[in-house]
Short mmCIF file of N, CA and C in Angstrom, two decimals:
data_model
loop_
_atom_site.label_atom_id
_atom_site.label_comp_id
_atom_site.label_asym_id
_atom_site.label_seq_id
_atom_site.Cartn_x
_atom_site.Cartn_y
_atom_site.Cartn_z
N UNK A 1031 24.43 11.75 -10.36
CA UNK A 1031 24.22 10.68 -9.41
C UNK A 1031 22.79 10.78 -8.90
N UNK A 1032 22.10 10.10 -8.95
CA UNK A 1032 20.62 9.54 -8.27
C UNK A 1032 20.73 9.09 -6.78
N UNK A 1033 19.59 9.86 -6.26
CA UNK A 1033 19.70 9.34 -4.61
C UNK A 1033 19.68 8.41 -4.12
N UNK A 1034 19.24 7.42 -4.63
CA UNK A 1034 19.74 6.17 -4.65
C UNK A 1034 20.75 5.77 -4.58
N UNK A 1035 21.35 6.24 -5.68
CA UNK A 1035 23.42 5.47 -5.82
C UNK A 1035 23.67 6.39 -4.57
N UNK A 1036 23.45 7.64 -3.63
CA UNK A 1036 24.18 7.80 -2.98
C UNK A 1036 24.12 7.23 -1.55
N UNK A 1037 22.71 6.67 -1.53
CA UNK A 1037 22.65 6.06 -0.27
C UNK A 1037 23.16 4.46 -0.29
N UNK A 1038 23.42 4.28 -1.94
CA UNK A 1038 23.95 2.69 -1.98
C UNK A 1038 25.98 2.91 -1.47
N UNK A 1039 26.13 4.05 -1.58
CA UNK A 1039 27.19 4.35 -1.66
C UNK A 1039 27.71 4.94 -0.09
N UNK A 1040 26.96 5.29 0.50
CA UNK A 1040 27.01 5.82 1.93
C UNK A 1040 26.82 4.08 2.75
N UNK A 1041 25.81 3.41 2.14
CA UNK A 1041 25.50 2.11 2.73
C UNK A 1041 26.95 0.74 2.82
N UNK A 1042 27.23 0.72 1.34
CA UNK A 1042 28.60 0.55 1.28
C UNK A 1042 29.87 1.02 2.19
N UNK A 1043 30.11 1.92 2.40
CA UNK A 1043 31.33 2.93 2.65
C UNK A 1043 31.03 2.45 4.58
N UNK A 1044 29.71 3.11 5.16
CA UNK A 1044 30.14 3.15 6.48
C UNK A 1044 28.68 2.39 7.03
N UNK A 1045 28.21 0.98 6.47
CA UNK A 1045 26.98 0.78 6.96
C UNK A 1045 26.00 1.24 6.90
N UNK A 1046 25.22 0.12 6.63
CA UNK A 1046 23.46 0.57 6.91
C UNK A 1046 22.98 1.37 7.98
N UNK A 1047 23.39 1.16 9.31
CA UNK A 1047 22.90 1.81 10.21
C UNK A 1047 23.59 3.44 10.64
N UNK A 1048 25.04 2.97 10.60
CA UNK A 1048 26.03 3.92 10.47
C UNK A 1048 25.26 4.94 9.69
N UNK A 1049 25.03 4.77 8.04
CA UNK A 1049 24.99 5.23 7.25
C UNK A 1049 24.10 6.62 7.65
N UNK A 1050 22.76 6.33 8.37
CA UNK A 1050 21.69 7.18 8.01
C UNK A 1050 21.80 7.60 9.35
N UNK A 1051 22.55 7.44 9.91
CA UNK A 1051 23.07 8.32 11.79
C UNK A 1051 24.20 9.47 10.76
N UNK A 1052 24.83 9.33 10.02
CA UNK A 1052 25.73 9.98 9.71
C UNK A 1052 25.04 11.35 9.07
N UNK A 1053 24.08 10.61 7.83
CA UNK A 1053 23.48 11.66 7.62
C UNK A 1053 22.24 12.39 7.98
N UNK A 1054 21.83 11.85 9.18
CA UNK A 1054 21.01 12.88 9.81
C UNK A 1054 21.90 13.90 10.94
N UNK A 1055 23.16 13.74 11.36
CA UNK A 1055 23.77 14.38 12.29
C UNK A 1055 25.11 15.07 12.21
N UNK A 1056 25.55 14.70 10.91
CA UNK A 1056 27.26 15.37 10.85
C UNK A 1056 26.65 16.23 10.06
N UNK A 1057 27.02 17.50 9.97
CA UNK A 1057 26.93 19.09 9.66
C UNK A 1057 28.24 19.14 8.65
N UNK A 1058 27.76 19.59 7.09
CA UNK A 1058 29.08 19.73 6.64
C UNK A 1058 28.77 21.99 6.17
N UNK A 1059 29.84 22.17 6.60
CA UNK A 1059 29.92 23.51 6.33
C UNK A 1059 30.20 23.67 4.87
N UNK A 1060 30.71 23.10 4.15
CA UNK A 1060 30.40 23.16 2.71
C UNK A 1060 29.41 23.12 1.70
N UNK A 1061 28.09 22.72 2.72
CA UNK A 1061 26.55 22.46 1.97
C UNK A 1061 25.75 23.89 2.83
N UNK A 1062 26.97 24.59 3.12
CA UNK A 1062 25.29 25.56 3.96
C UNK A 1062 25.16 25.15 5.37
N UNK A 1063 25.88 24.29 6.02
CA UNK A 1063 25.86 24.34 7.81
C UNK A 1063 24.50 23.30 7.52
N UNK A 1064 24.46 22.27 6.74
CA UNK A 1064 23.54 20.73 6.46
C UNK A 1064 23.55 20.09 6.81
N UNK A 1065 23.27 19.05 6.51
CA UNK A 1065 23.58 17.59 7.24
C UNK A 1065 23.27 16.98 5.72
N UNK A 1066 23.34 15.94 5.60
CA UNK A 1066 23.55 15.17 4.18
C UNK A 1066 22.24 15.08 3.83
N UNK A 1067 21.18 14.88 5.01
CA UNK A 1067 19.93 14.44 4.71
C UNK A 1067 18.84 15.93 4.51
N UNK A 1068 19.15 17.14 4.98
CA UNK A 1068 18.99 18.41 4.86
C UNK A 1068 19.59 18.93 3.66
N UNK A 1069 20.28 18.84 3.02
CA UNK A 1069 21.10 19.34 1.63
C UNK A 1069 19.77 17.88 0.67
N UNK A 1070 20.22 16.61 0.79
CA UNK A 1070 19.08 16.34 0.03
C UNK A 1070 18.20 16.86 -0.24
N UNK A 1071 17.11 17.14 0.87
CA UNK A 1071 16.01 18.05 0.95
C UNK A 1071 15.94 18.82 0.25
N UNK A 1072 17.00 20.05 0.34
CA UNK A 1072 17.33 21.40 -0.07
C UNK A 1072 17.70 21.35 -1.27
N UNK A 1073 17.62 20.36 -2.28
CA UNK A 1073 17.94 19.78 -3.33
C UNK A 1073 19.59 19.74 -4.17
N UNK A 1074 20.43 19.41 -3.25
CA UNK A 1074 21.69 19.87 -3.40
C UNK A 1074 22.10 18.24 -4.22
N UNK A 1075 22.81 18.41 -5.03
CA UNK A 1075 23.53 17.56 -5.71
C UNK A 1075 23.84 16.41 -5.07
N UNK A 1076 23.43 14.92 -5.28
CA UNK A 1076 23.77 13.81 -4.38
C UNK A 1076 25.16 13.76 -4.34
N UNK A 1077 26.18 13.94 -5.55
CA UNK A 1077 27.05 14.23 -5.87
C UNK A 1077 28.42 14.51 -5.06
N UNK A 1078 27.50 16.26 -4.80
CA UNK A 1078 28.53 16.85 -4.05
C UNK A 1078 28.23 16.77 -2.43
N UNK A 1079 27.21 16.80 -2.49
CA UNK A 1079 27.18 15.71 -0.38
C UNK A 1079 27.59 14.84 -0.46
N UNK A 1080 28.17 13.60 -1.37
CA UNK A 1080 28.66 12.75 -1.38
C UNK A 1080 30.13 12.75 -1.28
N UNK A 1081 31.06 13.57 -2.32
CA UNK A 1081 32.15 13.97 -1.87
C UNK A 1081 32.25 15.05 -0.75
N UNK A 1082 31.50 15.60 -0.07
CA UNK A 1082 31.92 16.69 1.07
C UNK A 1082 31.95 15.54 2.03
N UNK A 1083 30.94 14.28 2.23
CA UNK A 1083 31.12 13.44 3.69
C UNK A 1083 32.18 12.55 3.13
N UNK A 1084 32.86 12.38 1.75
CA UNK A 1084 34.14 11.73 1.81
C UNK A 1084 35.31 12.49 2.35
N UNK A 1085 34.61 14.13 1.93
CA UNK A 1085 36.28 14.85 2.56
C UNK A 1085 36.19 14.69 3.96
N UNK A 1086 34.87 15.18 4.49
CA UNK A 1086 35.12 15.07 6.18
C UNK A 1086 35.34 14.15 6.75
N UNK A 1087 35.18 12.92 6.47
CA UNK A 1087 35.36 11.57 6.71
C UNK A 1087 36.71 11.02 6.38
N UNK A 1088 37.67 11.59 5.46
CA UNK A 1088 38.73 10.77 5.46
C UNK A 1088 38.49 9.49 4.37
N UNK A 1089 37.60 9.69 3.44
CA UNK A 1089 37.05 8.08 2.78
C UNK A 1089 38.61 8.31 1.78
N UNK A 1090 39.47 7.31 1.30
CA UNK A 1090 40.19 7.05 0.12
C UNK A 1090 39.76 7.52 -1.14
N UNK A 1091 40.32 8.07 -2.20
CA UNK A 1091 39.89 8.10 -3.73
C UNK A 1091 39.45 6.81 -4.10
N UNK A 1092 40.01 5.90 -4.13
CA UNK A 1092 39.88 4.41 -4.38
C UNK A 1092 38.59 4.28 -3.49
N UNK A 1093 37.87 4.61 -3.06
CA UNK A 1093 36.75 4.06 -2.40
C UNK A 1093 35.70 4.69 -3.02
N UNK A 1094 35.84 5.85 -3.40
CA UNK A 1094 34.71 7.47 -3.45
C UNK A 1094 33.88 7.03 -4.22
N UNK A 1095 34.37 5.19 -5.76
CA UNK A 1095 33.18 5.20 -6.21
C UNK A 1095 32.03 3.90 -6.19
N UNK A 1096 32.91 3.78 -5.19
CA UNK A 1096 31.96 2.41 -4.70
C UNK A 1096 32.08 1.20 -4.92
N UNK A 1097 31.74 -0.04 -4.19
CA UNK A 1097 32.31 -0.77 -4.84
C UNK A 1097 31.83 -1.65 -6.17
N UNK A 1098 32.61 -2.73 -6.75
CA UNK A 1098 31.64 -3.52 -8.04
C UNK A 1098 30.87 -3.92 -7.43
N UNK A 1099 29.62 -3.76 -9.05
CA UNK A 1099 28.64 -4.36 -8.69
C UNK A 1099 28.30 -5.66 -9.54
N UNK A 1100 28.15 -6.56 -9.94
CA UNK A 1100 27.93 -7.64 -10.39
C UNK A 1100 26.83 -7.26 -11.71
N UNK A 1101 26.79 -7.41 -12.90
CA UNK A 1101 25.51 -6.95 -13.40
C UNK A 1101 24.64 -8.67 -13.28
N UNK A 1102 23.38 -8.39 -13.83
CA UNK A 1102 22.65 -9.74 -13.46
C UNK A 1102 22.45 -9.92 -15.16
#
């Protein structure tokens, strides 16, 4: 996953604004005591910060991969 798809995917899921409050401030103890935007940094898998703020969050399987996208 590219950092991109994960912020299209965080943007999706809980808002634009939501989105980047979430990951500058929720701490997941599964990345090292991080925050989503600190594990980026730290070069951690968009991947797996992506499923750790679905586990802490409660997101659905049915959601985890985003929604369609239309091709052009």
């Amino acid at each position: 996953m590219r950092t991109s798809a994960f912020w299209r995917l965080m943007d999706d899921e809980f808002g634009g604004g939501y989105s980047r409050t979430l990951a500058r401030t929720v701490v997941l103890a599964e990345l090292g005591g991080r925050t989503p935007e600190e594990a980026l940094g730290a070069g951690i898998s968009p991947r797996e910060i992506w499923v750790a703020v679905c586990d802490l969050q409660d997101v659905p399987q049915e959601r985890r991969l985003g929604r369609d996208i239309t091709p052009k």
